PDB file of C-alpha atoms in Angstrom:
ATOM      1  CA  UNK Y   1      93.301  99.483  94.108  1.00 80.00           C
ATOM      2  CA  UNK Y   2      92.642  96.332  95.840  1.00 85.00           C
ATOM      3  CA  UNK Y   3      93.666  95.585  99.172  1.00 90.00           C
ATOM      4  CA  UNK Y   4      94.829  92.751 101.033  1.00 89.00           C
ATOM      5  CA  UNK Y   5      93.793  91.835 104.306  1.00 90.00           C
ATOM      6  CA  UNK Y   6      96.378  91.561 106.702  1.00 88.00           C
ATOM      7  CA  UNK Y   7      94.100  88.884 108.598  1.00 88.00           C
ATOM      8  CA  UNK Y   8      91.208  87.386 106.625  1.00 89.00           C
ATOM      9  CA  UNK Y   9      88.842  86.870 109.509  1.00 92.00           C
ATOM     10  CA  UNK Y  10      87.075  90.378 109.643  1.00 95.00           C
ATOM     11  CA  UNK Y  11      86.298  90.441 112.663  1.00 96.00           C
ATOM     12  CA  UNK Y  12      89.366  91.844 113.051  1.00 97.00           C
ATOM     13  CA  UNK Y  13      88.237  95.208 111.413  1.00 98.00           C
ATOM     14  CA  UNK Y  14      85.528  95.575 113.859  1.00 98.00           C
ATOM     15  CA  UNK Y  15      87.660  95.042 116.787  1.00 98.00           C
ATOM     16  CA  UNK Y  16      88.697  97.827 119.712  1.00 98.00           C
ATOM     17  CA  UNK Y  17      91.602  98.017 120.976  1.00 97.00           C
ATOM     18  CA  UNK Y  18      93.958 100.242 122.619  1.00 97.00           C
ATOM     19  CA  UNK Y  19      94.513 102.813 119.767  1.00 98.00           C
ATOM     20  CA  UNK Y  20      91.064 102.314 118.156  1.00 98.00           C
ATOM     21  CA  UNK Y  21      89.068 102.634 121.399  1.00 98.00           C
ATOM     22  CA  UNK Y  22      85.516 102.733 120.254  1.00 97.00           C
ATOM     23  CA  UNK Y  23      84.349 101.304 123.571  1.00 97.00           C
ATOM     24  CA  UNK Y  24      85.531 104.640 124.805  1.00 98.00           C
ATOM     25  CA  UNK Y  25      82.439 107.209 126.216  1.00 98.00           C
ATOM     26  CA  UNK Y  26      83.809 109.802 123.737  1.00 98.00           C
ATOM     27  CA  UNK Y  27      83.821 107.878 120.816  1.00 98.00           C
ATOM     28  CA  UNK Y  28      80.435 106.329 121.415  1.00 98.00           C
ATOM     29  CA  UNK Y  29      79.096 109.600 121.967  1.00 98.00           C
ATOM     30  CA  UNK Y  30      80.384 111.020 119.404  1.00 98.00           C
ATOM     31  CA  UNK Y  31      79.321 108.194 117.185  1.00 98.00           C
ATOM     32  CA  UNK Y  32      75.883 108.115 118.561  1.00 98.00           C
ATOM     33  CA  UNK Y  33      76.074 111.956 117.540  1.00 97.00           C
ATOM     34  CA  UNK Y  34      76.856 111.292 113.982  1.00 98.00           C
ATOM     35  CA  UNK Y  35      74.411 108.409 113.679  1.00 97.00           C
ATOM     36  CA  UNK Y  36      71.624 110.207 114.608  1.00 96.00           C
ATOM     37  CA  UNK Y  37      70.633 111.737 111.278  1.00 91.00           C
ATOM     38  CA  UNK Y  38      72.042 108.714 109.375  1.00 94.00           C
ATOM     39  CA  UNK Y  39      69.604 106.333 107.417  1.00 95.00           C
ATOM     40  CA  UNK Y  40      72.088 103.766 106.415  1.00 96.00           C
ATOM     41  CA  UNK Y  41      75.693 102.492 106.871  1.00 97.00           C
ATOM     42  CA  UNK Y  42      76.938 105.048 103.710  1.00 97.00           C
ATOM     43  CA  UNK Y  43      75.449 107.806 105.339  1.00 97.00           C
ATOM     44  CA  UNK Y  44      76.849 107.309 108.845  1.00 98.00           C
ATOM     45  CA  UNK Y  45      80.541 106.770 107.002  1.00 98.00           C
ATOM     46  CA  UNK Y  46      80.163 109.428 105.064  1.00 98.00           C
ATOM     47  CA  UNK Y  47      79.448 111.873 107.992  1.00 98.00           C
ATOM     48  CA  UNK Y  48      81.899 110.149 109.882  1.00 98.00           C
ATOM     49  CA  UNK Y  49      84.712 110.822 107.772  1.00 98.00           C
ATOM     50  CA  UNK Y  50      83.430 114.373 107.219  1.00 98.00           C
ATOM     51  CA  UNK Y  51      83.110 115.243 110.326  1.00 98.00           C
ATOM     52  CA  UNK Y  52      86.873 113.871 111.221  1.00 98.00           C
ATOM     53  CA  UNK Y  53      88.071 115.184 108.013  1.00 98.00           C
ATOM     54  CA  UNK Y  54      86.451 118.705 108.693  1.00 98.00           C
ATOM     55  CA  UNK Y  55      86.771 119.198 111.962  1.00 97.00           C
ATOM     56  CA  UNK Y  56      89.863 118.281 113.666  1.00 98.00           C
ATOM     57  CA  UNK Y  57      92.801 119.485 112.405  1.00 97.00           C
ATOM     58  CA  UNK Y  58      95.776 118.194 110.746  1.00 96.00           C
ATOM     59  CA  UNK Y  59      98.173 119.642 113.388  1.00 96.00           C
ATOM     60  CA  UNK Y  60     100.489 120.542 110.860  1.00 95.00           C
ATOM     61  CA  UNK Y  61      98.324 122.446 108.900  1.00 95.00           C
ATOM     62  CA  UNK Y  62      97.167 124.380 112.029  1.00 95.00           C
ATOM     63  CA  UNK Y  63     100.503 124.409 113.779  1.00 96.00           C
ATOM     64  CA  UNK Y  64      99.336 122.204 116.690  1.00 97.00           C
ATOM     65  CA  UNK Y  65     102.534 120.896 118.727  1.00 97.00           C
ATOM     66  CA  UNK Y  66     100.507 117.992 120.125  1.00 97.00           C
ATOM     67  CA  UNK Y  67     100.948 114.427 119.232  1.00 97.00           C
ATOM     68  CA  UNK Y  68      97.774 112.195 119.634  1.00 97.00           C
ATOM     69  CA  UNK Y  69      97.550 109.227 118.601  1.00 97.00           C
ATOM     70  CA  UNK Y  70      94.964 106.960 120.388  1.00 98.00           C
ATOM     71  CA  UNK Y  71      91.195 107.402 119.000  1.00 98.00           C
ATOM     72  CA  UNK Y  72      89.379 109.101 121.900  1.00 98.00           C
ATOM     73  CA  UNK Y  73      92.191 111.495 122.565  1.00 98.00           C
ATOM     74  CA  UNK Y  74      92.163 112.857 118.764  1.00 98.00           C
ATOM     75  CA  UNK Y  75      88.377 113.587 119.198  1.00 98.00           C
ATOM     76  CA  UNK Y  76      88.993 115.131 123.218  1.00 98.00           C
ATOM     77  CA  UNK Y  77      92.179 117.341 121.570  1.00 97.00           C
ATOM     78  CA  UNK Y  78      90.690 117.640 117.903  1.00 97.00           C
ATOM     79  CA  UNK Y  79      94.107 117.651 116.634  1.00 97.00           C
ATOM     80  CA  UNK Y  80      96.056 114.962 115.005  1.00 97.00           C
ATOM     81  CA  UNK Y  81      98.014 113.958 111.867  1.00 97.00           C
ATOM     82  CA  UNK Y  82      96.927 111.597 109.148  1.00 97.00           C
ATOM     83  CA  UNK Y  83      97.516 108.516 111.291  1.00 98.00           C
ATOM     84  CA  UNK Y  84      96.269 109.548 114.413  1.00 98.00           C
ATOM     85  CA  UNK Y  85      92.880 111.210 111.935  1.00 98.00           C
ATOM     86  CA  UNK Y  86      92.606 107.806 110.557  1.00 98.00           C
ATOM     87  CA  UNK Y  87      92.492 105.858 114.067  1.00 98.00           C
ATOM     88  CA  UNK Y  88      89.687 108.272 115.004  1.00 98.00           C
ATOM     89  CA  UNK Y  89      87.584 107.590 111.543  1.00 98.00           C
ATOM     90  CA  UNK Y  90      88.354 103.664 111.909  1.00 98.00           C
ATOM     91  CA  UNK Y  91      87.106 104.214 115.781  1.00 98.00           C
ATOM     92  CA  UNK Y  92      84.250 106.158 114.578  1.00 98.00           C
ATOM     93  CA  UNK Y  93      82.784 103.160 111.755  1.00 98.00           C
ATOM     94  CA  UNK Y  94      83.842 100.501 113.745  1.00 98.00           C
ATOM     95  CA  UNK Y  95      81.694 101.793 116.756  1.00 98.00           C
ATOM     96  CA  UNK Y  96      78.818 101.259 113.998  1.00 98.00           C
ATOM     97  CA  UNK Y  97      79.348  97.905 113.127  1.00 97.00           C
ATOM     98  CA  UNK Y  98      81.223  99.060 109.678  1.00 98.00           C
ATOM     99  CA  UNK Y  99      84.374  97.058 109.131  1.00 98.00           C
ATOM    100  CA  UNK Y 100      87.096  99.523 109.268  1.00 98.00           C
ATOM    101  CA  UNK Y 101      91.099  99.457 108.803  1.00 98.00           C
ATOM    102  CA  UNK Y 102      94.201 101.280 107.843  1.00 98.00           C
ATOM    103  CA  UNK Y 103      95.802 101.479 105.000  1.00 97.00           C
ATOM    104  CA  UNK Y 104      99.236 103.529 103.902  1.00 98.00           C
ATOM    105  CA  UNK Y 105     101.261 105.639 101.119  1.00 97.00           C
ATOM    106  CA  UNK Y 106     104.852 105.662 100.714  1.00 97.00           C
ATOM    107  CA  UNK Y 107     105.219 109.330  99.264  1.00 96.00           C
ATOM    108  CA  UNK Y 108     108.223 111.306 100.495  1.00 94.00           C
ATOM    109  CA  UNK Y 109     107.388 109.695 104.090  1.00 97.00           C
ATOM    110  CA  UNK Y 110     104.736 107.477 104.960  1.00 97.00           C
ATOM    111  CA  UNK Y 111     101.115 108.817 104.750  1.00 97.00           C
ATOM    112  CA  UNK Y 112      98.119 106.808 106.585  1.00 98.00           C
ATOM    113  CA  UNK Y 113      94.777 105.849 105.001  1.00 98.00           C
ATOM    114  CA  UNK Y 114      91.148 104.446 105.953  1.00 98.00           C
ATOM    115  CA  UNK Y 115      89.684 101.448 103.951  1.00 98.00           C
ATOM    116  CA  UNK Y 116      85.761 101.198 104.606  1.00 98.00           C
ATOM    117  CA  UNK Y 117      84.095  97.821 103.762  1.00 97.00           C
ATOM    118  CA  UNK Y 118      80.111  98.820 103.404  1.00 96.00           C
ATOM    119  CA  UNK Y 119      77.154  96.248 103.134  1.00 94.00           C
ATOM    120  CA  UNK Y 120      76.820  95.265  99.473  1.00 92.00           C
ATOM    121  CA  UNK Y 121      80.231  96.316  98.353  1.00 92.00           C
ATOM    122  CA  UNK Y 122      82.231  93.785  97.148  1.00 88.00           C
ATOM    123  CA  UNK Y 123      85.906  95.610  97.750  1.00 93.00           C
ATOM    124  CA  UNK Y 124      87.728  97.776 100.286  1.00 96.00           C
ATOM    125  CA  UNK Y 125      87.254 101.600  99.480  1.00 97.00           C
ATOM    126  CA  UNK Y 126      90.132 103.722 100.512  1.00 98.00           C
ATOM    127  CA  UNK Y 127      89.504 107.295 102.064  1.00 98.00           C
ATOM    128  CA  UNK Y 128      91.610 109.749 103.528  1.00 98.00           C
ATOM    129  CA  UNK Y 129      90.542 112.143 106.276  1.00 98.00           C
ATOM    130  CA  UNK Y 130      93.871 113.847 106.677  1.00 96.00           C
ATOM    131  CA  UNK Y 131      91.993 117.313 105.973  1.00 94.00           C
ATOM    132  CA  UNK Y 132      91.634 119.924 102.910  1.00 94.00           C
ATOM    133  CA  UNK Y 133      93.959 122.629 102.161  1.00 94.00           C
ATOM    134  CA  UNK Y 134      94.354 124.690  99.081  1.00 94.00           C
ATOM    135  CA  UNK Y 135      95.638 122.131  96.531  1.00 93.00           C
ATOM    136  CA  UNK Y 136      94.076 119.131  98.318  1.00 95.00           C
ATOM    137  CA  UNK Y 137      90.335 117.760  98.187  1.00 96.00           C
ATOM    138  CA  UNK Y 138      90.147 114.251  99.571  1.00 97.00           C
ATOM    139  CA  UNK Y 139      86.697 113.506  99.367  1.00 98.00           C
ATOM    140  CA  UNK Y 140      84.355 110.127 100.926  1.00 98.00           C
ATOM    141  CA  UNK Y 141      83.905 108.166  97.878  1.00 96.00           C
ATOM    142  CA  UNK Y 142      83.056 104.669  96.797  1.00 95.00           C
ATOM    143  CA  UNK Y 143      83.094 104.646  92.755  1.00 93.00           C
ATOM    144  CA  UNK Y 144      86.845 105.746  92.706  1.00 94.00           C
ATOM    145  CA  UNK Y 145      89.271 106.853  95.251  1.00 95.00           C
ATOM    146  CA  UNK Y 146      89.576 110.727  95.687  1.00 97.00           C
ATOM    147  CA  UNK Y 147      92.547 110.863  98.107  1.00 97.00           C
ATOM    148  CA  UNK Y 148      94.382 113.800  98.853  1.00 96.00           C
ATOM    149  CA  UNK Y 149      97.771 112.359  97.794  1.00 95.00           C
ATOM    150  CA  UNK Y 150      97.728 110.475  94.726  1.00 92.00           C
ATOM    151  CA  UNK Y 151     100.956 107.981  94.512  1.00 95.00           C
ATOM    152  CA  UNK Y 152     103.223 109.310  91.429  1.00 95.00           C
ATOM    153  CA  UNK Y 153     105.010 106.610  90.689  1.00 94.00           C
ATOM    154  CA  UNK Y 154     107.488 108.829  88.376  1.00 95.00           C
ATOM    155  CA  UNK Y 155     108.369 109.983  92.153  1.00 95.00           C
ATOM    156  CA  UNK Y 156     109.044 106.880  93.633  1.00 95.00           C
ATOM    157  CA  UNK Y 157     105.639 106.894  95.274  1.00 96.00           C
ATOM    158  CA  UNK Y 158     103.680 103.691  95.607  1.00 95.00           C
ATOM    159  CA  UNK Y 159     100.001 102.683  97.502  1.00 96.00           C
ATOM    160  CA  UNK Y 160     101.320  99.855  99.525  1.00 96.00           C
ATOM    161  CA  UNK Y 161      98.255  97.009  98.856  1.00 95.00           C
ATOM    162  CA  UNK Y 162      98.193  95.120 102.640  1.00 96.00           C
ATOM    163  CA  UNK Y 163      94.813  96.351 105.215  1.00 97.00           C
ATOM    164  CA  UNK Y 164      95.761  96.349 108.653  1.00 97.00           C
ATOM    165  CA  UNK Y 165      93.241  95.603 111.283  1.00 97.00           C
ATOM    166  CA  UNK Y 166      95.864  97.948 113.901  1.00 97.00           C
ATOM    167  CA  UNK Y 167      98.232 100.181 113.270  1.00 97.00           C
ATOM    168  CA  UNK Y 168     101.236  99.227 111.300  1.00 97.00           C
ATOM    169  CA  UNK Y 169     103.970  99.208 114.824  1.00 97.00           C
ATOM    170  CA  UNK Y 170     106.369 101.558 113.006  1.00 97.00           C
ATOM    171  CA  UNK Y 171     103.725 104.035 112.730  1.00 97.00           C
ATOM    172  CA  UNK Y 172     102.298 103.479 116.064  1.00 97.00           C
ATOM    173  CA  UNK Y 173     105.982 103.262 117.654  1.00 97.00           C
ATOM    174  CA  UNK Y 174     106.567 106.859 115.841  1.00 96.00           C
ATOM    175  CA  UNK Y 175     103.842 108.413 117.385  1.00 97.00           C
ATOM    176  CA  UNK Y 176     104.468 107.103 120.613  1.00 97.00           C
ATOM    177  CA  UNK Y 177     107.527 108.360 121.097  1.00 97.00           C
ATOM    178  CA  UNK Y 178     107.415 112.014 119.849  1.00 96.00           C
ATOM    179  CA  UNK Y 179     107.923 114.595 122.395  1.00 95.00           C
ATOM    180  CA  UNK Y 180     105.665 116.613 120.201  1.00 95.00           C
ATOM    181  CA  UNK Y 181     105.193 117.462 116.276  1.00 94.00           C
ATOM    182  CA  UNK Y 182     108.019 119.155 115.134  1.00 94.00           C
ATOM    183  CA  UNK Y 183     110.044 116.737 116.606  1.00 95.00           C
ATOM    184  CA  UNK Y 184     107.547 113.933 114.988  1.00 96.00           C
ATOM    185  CA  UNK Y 185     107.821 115.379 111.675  1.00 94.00           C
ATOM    186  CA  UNK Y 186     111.997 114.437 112.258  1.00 95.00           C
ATOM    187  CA  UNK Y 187     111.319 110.903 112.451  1.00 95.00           C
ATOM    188  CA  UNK Y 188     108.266 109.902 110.226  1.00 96.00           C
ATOM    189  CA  UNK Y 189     108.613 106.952 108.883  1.00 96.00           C
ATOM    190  CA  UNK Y 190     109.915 106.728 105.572  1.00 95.00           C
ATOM    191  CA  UNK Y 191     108.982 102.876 104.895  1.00 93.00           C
ATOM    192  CA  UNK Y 192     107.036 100.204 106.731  1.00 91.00           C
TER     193      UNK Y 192
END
């Protein structure tokens, strides 16, 4: 699927900011972790979305009543869902120099995505670091996408095509104002 930027300067995907806080100790560090044993820009995304994939939780798989949503505080709490997963990943490659955004699904309510823009690669490459489960293996991948929701458009269900360099403000604006995540999962966004 091809994306469109929402901004064509890309700086814009390398930029911190409030929710992707890669200036933050914690996500340096844990950057600086990752990067360690990491060659080359694939390698160091790859890890990176393994590593938020893999190791925090999506809080509704693990029954986690906390909402996080800024970068640093889903790697201090290692709990999030899809959105606030994919503001730690886009923290984690922008903090590399790897131009990073967000992208989204409308399934039955709206699901959050990573694009990753590597040296050499002509195109966005989606990726989704939500988390495995029986009956879902999202995996890092640049020949095709590997997601762990594939749109079914007999469903209704469509990738929506626009790259954000920030959150999408209905998303953010969700997470924001959740007391915590059963009451989050009552208003998720259903369309952007």
């Amino acid at each position: 699927m091809e994306l469109i930027q929402n901004t064509p300067d890309i700086s814009a995907y390398l930029a911190a900011d409030e929710v992707i806080d890669h200036e933050h100790p914690r996500v340096r560090a844990t950057a600086a972790t990752l990067s360690a044993d990491a060659p080359d820009a694939y390698t160091y995304a790859k890890a990176a979305f393994e590593f938020v994939r893999d190791t925090i939780p999506h809080s509704q798989d693990a029954g986690d009543p906390r909402v996080t949503w800024r970068a640093s505080d889903v790697l201090a709490q290692r709990t999030g869902i899809c959105y606030a997963k994919a503001h730690a990943l886009v923290a984690l490659l922008r903090a590399e120099g790897i131009p990073a955004g967000l992208c989204y699904q409308k399934l039955e309510v709206i699901h959050g995505l990573v694009a990753v823009k590597l040296p050499g690669e002509e195109r966005w490459a989606r990726q989704d670091p939500r988390g495995n489960k029986p009956g879902v293996d999202a995996q890092f991948r640049l020949d095709r996408e590997q997601l762990a929701f594939p749109a079914r458009p007999e469903c209704n269900e469509l990738d929506l095509p626009v790259l954000f360099a920030e959150p999408h403000p209905v998303v953010l604006q969700c997470l924001r104002e959740a007391v915590d995540r059963p009451h989050l999962w009552q208003t998720l966004p259903t369309d952007l």
